[in-house]
Structures are given as C-alpha cells and as structure tokens.
mmCIF file of N, CA and C in Angstrom:
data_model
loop_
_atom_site.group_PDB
_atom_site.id
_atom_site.type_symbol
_atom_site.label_atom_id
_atom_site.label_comp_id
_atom_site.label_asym_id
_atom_site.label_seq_id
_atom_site.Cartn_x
_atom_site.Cartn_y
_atom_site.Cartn_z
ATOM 1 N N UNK A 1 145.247 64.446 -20.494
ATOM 2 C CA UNK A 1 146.094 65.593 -20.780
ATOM 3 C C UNK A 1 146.344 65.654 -22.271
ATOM 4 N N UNK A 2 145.949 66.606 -22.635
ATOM 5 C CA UNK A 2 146.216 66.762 -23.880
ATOM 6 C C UNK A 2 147.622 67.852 -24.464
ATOM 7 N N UNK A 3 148.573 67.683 -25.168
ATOM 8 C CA UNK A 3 149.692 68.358 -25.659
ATOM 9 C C UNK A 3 149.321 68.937 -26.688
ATOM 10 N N UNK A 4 149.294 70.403 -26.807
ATOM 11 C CA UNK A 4 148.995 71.236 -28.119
ATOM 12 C C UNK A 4 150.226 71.857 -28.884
ATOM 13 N N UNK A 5 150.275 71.822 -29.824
ATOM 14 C CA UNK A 5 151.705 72.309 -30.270
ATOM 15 C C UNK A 5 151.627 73.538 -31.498
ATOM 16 N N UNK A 6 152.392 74.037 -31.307
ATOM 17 C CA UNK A 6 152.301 74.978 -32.225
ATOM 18 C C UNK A 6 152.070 74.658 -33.777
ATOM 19 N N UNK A 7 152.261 75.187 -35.081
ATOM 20 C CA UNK A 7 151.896 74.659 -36.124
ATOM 21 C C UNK A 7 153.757 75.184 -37.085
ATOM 22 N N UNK A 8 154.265 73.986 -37.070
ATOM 23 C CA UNK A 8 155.497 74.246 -37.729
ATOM 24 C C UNK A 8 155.438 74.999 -38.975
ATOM 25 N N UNK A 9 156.452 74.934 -40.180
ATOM 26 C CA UNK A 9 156.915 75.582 -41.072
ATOM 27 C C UNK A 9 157.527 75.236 -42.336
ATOM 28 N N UNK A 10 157.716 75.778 -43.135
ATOM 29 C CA UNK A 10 158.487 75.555 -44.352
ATOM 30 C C UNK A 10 159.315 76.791 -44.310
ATOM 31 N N UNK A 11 160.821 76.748 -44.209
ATOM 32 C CA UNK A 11 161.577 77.347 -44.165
ATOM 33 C C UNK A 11 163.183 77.297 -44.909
ATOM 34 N N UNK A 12 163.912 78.152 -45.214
ATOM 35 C CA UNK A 12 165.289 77.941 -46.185
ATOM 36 C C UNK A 12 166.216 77.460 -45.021
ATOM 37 N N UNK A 13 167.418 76.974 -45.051
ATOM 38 C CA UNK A 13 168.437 76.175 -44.771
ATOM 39 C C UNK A 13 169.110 77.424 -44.022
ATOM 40 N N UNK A 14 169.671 77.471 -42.616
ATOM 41 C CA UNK A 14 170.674 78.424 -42.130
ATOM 42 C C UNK A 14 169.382 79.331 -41.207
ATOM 43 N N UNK A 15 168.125 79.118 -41.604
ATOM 44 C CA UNK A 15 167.041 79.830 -41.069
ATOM 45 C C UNK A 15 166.747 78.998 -39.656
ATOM 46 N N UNK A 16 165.837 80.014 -38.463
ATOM 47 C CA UNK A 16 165.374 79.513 -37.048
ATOM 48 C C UNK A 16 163.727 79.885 -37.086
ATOM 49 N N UNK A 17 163.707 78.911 -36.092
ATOM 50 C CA UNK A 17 162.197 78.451 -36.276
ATOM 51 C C UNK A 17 161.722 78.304 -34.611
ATOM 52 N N UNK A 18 160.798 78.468 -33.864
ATOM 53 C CA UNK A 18 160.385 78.315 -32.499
ATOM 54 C C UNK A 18 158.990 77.428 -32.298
ATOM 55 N N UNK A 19 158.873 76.105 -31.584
ATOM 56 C CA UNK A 19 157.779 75.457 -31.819
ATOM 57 C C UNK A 19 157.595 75.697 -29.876
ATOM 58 N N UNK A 20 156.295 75.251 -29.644
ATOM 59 C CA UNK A 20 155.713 75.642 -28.502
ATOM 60 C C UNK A 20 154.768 74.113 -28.639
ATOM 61 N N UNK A 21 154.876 73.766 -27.337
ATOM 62 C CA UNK A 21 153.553 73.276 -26.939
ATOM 63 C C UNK A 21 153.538 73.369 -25.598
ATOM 64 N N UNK A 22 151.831 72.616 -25.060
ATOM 65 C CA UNK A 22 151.048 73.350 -23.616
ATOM 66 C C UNK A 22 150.431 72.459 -23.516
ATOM 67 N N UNK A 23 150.180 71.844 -22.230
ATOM 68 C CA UNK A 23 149.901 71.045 -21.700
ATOM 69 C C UNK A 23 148.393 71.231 -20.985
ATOM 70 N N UNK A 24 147.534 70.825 -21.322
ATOM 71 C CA UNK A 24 146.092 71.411 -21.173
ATOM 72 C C UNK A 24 145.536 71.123 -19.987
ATOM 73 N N UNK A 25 145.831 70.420 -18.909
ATOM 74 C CA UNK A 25 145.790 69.900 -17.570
ATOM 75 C C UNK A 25 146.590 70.682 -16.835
ATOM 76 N N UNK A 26 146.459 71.540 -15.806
ATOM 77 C CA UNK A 26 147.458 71.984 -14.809
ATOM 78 C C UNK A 26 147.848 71.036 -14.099
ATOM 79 N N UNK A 27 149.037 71.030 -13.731
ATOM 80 C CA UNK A 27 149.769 69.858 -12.640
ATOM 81 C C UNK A 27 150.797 71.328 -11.699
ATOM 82 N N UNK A 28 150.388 71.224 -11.140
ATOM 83 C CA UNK A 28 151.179 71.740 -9.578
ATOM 84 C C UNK A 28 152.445 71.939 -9.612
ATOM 85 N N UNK A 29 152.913 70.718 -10.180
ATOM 86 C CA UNK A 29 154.775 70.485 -10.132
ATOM 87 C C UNK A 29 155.229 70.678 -11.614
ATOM 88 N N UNK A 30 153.830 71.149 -12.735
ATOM 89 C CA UNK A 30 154.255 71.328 -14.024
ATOM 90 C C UNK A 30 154.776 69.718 -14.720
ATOM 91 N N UNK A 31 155.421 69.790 -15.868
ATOM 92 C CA UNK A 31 156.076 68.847 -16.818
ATOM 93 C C UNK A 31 157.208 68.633 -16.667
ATOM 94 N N UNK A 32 157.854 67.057 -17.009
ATOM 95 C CA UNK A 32 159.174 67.369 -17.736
ATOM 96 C C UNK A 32 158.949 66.463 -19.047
ATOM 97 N N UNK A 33 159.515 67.600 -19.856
ATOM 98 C CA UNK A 33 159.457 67.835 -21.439
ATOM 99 C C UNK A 33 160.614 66.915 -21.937
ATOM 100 N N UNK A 34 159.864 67.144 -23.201
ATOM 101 C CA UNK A 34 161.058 66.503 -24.638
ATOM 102 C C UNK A 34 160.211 66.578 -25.903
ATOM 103 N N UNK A 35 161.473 66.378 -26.877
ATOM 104 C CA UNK A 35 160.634 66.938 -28.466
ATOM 105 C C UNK A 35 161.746 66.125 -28.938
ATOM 106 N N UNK A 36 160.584 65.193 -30.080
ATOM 107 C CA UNK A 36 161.207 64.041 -30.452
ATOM 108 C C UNK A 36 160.504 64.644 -32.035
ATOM 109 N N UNK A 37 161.438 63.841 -32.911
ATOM 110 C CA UNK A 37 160.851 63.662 -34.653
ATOM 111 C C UNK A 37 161.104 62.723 -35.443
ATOM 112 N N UNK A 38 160.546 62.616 -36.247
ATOM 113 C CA UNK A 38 160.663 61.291 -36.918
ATOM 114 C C UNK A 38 160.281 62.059 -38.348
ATOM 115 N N UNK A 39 161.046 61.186 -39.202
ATOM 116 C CA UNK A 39 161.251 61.137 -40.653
ATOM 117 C C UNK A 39 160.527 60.206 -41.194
ATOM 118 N N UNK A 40 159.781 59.919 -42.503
ATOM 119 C CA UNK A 40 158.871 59.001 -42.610
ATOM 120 C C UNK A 40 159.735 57.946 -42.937
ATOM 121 N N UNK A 41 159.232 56.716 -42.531
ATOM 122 C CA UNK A 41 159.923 55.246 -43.052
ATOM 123 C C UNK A 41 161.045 55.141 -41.865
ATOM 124 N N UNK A 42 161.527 56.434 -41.093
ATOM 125 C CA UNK A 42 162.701 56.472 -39.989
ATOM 126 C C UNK A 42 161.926 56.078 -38.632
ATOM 127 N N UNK A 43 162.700 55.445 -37.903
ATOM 128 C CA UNK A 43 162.319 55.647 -36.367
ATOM 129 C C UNK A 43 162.321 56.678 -35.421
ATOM 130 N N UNK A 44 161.597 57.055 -34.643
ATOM 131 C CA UNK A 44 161.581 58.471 -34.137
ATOM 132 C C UNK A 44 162.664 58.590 -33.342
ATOM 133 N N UNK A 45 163.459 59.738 -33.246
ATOM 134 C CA UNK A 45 164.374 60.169 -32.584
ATOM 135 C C UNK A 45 164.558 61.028 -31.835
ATOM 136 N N UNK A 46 165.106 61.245 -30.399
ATOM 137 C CA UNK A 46 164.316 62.536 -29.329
ATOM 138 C C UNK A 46 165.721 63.345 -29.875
ATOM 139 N N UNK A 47 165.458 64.676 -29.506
ATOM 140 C CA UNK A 47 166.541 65.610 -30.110
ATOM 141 C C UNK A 47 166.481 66.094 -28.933
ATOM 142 N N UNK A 48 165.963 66.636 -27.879
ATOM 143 C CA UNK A 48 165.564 67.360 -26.771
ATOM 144 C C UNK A 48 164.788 66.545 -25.633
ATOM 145 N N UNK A 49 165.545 66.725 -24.501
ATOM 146 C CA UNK A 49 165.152 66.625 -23.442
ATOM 147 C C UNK A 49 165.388 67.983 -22.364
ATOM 148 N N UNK A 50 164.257 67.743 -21.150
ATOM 149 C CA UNK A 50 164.529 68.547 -20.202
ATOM 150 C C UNK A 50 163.900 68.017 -18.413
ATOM 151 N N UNK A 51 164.859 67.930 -17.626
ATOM 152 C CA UNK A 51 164.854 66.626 -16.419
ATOM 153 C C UNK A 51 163.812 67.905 -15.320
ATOM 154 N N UNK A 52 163.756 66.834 -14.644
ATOM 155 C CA UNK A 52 163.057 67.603 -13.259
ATOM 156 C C UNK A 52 163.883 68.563 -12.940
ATOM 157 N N UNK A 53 165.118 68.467 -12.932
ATOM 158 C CA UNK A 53 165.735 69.766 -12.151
ATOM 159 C C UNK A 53 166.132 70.973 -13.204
ATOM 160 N N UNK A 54 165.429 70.755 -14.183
ATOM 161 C CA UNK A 54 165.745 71.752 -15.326
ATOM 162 C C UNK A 54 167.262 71.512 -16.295
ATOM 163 N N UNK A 55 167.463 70.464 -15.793
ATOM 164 C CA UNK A 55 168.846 70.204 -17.013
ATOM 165 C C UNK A 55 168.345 70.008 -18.573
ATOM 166 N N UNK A 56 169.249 69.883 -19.261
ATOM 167 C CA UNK A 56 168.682 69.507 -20.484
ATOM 168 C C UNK A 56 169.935 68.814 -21.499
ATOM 169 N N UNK A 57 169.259 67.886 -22.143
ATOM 170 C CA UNK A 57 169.970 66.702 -22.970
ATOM 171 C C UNK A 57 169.823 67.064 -24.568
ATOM 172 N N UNK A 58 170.798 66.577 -25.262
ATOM 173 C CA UNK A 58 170.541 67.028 -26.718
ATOM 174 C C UNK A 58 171.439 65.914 -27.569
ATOM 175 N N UNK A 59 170.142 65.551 -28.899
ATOM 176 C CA UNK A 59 170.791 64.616 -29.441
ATOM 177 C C UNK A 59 171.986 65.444 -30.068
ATOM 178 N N UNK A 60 173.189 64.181 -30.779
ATOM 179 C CA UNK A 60 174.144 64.941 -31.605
ATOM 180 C C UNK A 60 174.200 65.577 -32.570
ATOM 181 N N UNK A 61 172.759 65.326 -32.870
ATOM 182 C CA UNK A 61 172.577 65.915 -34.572
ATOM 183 C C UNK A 61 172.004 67.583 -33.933
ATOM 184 N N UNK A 62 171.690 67.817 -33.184
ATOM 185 C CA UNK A 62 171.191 69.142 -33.051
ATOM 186 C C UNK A 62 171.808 69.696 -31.733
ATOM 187 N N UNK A 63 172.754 69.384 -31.361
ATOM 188 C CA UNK A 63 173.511 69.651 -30.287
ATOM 189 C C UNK A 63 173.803 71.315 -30.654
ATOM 190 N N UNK A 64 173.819 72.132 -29.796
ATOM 191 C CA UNK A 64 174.385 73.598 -30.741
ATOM 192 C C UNK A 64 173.851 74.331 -31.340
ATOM 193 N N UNK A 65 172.847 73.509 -31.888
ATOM 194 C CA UNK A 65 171.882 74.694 -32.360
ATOM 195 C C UNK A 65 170.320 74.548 -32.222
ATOM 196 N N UNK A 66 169.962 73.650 -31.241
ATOM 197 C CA UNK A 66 168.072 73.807 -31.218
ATOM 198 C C UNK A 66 168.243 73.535 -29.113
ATOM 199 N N UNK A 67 167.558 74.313 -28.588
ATOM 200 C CA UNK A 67 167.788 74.643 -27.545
ATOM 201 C C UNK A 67 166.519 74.683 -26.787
ATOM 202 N N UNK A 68 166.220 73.786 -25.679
ATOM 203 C CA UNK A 68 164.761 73.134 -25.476
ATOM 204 C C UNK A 68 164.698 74.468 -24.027
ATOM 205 N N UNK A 69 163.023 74.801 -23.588
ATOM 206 C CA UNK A 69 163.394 75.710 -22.447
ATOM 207 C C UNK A 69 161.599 75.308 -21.786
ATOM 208 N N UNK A 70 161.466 75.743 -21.160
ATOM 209 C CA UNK A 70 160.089 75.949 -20.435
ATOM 210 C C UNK A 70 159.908 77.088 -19.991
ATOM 211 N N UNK A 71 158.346 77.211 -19.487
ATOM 212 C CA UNK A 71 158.171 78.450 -18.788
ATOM 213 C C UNK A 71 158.303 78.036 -17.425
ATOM 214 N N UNK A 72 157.569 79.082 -16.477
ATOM 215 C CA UNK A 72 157.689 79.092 -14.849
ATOM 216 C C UNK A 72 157.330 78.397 -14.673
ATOM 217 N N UNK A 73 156.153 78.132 -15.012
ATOM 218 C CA UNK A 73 155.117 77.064 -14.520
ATOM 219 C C UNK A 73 155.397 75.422 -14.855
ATOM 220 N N UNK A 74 156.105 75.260 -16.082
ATOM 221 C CA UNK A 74 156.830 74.151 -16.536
ATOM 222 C C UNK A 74 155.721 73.243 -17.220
ATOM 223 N N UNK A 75 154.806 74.151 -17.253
ATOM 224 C CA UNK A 75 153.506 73.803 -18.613
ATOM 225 C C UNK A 75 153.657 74.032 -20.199
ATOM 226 N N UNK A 76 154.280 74.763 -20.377
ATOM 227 C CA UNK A 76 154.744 74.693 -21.933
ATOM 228 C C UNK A 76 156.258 74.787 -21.989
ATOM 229 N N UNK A 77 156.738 74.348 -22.838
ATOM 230 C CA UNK A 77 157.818 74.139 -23.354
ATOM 231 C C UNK A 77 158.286 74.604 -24.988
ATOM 232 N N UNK A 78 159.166 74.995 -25.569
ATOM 233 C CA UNK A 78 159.493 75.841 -26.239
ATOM 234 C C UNK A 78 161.063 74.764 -27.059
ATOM 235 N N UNK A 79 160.915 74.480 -27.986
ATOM 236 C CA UNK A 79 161.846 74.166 -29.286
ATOM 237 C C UNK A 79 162.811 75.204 -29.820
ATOM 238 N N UNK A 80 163.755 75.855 -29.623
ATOM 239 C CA UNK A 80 164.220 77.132 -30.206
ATOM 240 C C UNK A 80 165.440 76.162 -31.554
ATOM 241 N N UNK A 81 165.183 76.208 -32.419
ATOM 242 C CA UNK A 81 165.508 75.485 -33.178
ATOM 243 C C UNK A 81 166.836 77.117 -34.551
ATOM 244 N N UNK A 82 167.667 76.602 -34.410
ATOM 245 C CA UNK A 82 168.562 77.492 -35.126
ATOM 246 C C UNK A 82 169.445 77.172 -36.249
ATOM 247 N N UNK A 83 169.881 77.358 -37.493
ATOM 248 C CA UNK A 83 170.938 76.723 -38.695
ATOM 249 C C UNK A 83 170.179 75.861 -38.848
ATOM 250 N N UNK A 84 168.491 76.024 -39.034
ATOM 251 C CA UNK A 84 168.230 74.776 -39.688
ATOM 252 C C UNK A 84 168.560 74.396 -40.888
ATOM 253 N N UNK A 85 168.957 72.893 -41.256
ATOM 254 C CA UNK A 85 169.517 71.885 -42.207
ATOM 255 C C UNK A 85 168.256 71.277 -42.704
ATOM 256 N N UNK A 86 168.974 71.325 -44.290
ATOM 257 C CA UNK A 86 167.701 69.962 -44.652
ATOM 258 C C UNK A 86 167.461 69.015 -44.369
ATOM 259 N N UNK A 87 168.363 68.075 -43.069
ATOM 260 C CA UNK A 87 168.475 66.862 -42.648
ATOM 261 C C UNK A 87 167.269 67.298 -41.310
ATOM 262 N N UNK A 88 167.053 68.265 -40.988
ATOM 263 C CA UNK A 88 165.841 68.392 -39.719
ATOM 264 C C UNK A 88 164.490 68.541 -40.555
ATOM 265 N N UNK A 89 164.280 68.176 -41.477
ATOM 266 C CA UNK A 89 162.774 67.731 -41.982
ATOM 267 C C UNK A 89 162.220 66.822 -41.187
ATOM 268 N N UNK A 90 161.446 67.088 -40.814
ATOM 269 C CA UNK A 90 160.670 65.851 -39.867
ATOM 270 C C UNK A 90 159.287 66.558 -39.093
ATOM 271 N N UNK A 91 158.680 65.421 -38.635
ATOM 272 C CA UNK A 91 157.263 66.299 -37.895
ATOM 273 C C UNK A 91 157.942 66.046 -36.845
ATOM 274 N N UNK A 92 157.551 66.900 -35.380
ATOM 275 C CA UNK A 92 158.305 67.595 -34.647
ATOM 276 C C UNK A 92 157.027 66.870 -33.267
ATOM 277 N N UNK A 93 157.024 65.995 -32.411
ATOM 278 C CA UNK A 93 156.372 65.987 -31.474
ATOM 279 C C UNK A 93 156.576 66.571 -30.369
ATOM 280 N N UNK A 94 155.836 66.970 -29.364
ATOM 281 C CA UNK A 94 156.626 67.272 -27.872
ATOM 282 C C UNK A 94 155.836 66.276 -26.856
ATOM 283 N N UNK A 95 156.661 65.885 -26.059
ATOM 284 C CA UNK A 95 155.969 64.619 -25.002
ATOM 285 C C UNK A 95 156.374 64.637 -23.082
ATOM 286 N N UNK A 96 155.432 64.588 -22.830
ATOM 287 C CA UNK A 96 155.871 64.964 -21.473
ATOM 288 C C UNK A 96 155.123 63.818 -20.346
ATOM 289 N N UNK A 97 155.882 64.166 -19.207
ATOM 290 C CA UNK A 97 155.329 63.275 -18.170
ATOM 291 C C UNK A 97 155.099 64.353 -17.115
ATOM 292 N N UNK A 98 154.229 63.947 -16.163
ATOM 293 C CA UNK A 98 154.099 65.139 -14.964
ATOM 294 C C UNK A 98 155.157 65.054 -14.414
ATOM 295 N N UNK A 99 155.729 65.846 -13.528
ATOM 296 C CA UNK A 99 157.116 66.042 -13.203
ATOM 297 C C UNK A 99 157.422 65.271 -12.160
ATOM 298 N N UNK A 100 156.855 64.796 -11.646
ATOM 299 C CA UNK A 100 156.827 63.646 -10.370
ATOM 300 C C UNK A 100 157.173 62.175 -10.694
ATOM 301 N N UNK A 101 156.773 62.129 -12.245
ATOM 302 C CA UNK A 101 156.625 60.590 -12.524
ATOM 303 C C UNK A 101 157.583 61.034 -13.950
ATOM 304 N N UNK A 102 159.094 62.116 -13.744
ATOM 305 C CA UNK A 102 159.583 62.442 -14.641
ATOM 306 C C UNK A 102 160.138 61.281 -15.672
ATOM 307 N N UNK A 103 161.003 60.684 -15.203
ATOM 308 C CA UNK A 103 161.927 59.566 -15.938
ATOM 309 C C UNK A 103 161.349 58.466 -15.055
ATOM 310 N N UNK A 104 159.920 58.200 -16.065
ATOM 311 C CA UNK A 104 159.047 56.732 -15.700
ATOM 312 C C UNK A 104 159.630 56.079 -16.533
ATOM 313 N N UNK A 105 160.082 54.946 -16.343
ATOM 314 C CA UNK A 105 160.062 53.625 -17.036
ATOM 315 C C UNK A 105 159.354 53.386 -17.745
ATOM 316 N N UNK A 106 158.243 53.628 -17.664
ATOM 317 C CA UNK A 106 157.001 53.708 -19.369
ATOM 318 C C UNK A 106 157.207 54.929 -20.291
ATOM 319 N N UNK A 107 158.280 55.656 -20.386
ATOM 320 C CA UNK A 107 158.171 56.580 -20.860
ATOM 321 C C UNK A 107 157.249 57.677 -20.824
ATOM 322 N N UNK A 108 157.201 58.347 -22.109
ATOM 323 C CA UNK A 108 156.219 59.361 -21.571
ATOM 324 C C UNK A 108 155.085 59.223 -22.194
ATOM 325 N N UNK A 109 154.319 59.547 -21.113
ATOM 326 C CA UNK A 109 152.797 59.259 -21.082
ATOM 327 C C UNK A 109 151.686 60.320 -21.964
ATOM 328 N N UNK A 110 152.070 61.370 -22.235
ATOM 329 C CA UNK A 110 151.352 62.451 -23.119
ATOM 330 C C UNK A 110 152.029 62.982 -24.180
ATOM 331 N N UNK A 111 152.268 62.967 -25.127
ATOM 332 C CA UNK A 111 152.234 63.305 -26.824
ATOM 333 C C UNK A 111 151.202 64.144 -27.475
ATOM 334 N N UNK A 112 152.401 65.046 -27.949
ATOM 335 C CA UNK A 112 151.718 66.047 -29.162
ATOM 336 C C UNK A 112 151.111 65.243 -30.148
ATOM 337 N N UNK A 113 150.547 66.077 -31.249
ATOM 338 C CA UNK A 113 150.182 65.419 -32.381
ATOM 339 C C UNK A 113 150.907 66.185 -33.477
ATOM 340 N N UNK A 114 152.052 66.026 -33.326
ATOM 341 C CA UNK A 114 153.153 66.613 -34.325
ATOM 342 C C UNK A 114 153.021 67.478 -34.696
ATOM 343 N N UNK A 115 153.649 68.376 -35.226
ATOM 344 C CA UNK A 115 153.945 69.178 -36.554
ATOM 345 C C UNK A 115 155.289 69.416 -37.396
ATOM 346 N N UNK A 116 155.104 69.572 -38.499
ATOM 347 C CA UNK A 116 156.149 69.660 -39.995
ATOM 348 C C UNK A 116 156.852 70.409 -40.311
ATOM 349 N N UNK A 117 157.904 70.428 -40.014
ATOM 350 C CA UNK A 117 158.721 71.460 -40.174
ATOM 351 C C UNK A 117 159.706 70.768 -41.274
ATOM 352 N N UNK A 118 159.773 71.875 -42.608
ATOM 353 C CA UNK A 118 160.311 71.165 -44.090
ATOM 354 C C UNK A 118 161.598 72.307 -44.104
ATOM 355 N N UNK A 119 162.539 72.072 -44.459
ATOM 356 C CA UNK A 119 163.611 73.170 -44.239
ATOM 357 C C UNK A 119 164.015 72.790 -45.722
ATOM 358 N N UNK A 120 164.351 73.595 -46.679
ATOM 359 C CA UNK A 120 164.667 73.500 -48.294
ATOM 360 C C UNK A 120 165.003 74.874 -48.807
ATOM 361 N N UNK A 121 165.664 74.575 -50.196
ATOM 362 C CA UNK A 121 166.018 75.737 -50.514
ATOM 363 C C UNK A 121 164.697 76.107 -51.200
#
C-alpha cells in the first residue's frame, strides 16, 4: 500500500492550507488515519488522529485549528490545517492502518513520504 500525499506549501502566518493523501490499495473497510510531523533534529509528533468509529484526537499544539476528516470510502484523508504559526514548519506525513487492524500495537503500518509545509512571514 502505498500513501500519496498531496504536495505542501510555503505560506504567511494566520494563513490555511489543506493536505490530502490516498491510499493506493482499496480495502473494503477503508483506513484509519493520522498525520504526524516532524521538525528536523525533533522527534516526530502526531497532531491528528482519526479511530475506526470516526472520532478524532488532536495534539495540543494544533488543537482548534487543523482539523483531520476522510472521505466515504475512508481512503483518503484530508489535513484542514488553519492560523497557521511559524511553529507548524515541519514535513507533514499521513499514516494509516486498514481499519480492522486500526489501533495495532505495531503502529501504523503505511506512511506517506511527507511533505513541507514552511509557514513565514
């Protein structure tokens, strides 16, 4: 399974931004998602989650304003990211598990290959 993701941005401070990725394998029961980033030299940090039953989790730093969603099918998933700060510089992964094997103990098994989203004046 491969995770495709949209191609992030360079954008000003207070500005919104929408990242996408798609899951290139159909699965029946679809994904459950999350979008994690990491800062270079930082450890990666998930900002977004979204559970089998469609709930959704949010770190504190982006609580309020970046808002994780899926489609019907629960094959792509969607970043709605809002008031971006210069502190959300980071490449932007999205990672998923098939929805059956949602919250595996190995974590998740398929990963984007990031993208950069630089927020500055």
């Amino acid at each position: 399974v491969q995770l495709v993701e949209s191609t992030g941005g360079s954008v000003q401070p207070g500005d919104s931004l929408r990242l996408s990725c798609a899951a290139s394998v159909y699965d029946k029961n679809g994904y459950c998602w999350a979008w994690f980033r990491q800062i270079e030299g930082k450890e990666r940090e998930r900002v977004a989650r979204i559970g089998a039953d469609g709930s959704t989790l949010y770190s504190a730093s982006v609580q309020g304003r970046f808002s994780i969603a899926q489609d019907n099918s629960k094959m792509i998933t969607f970043l709605q990211m809002n008031d971006l700060k210069p502190d959300d510089t980071a490449k932007y992964y999205c990672a998923a598990n098939p929805l059956l094997d949602c919250y595996s103990s190995r974590g998740f098994a398929h990963w984007g290959q990031g993208t950069q989203v630089i927020v500055s004046t």
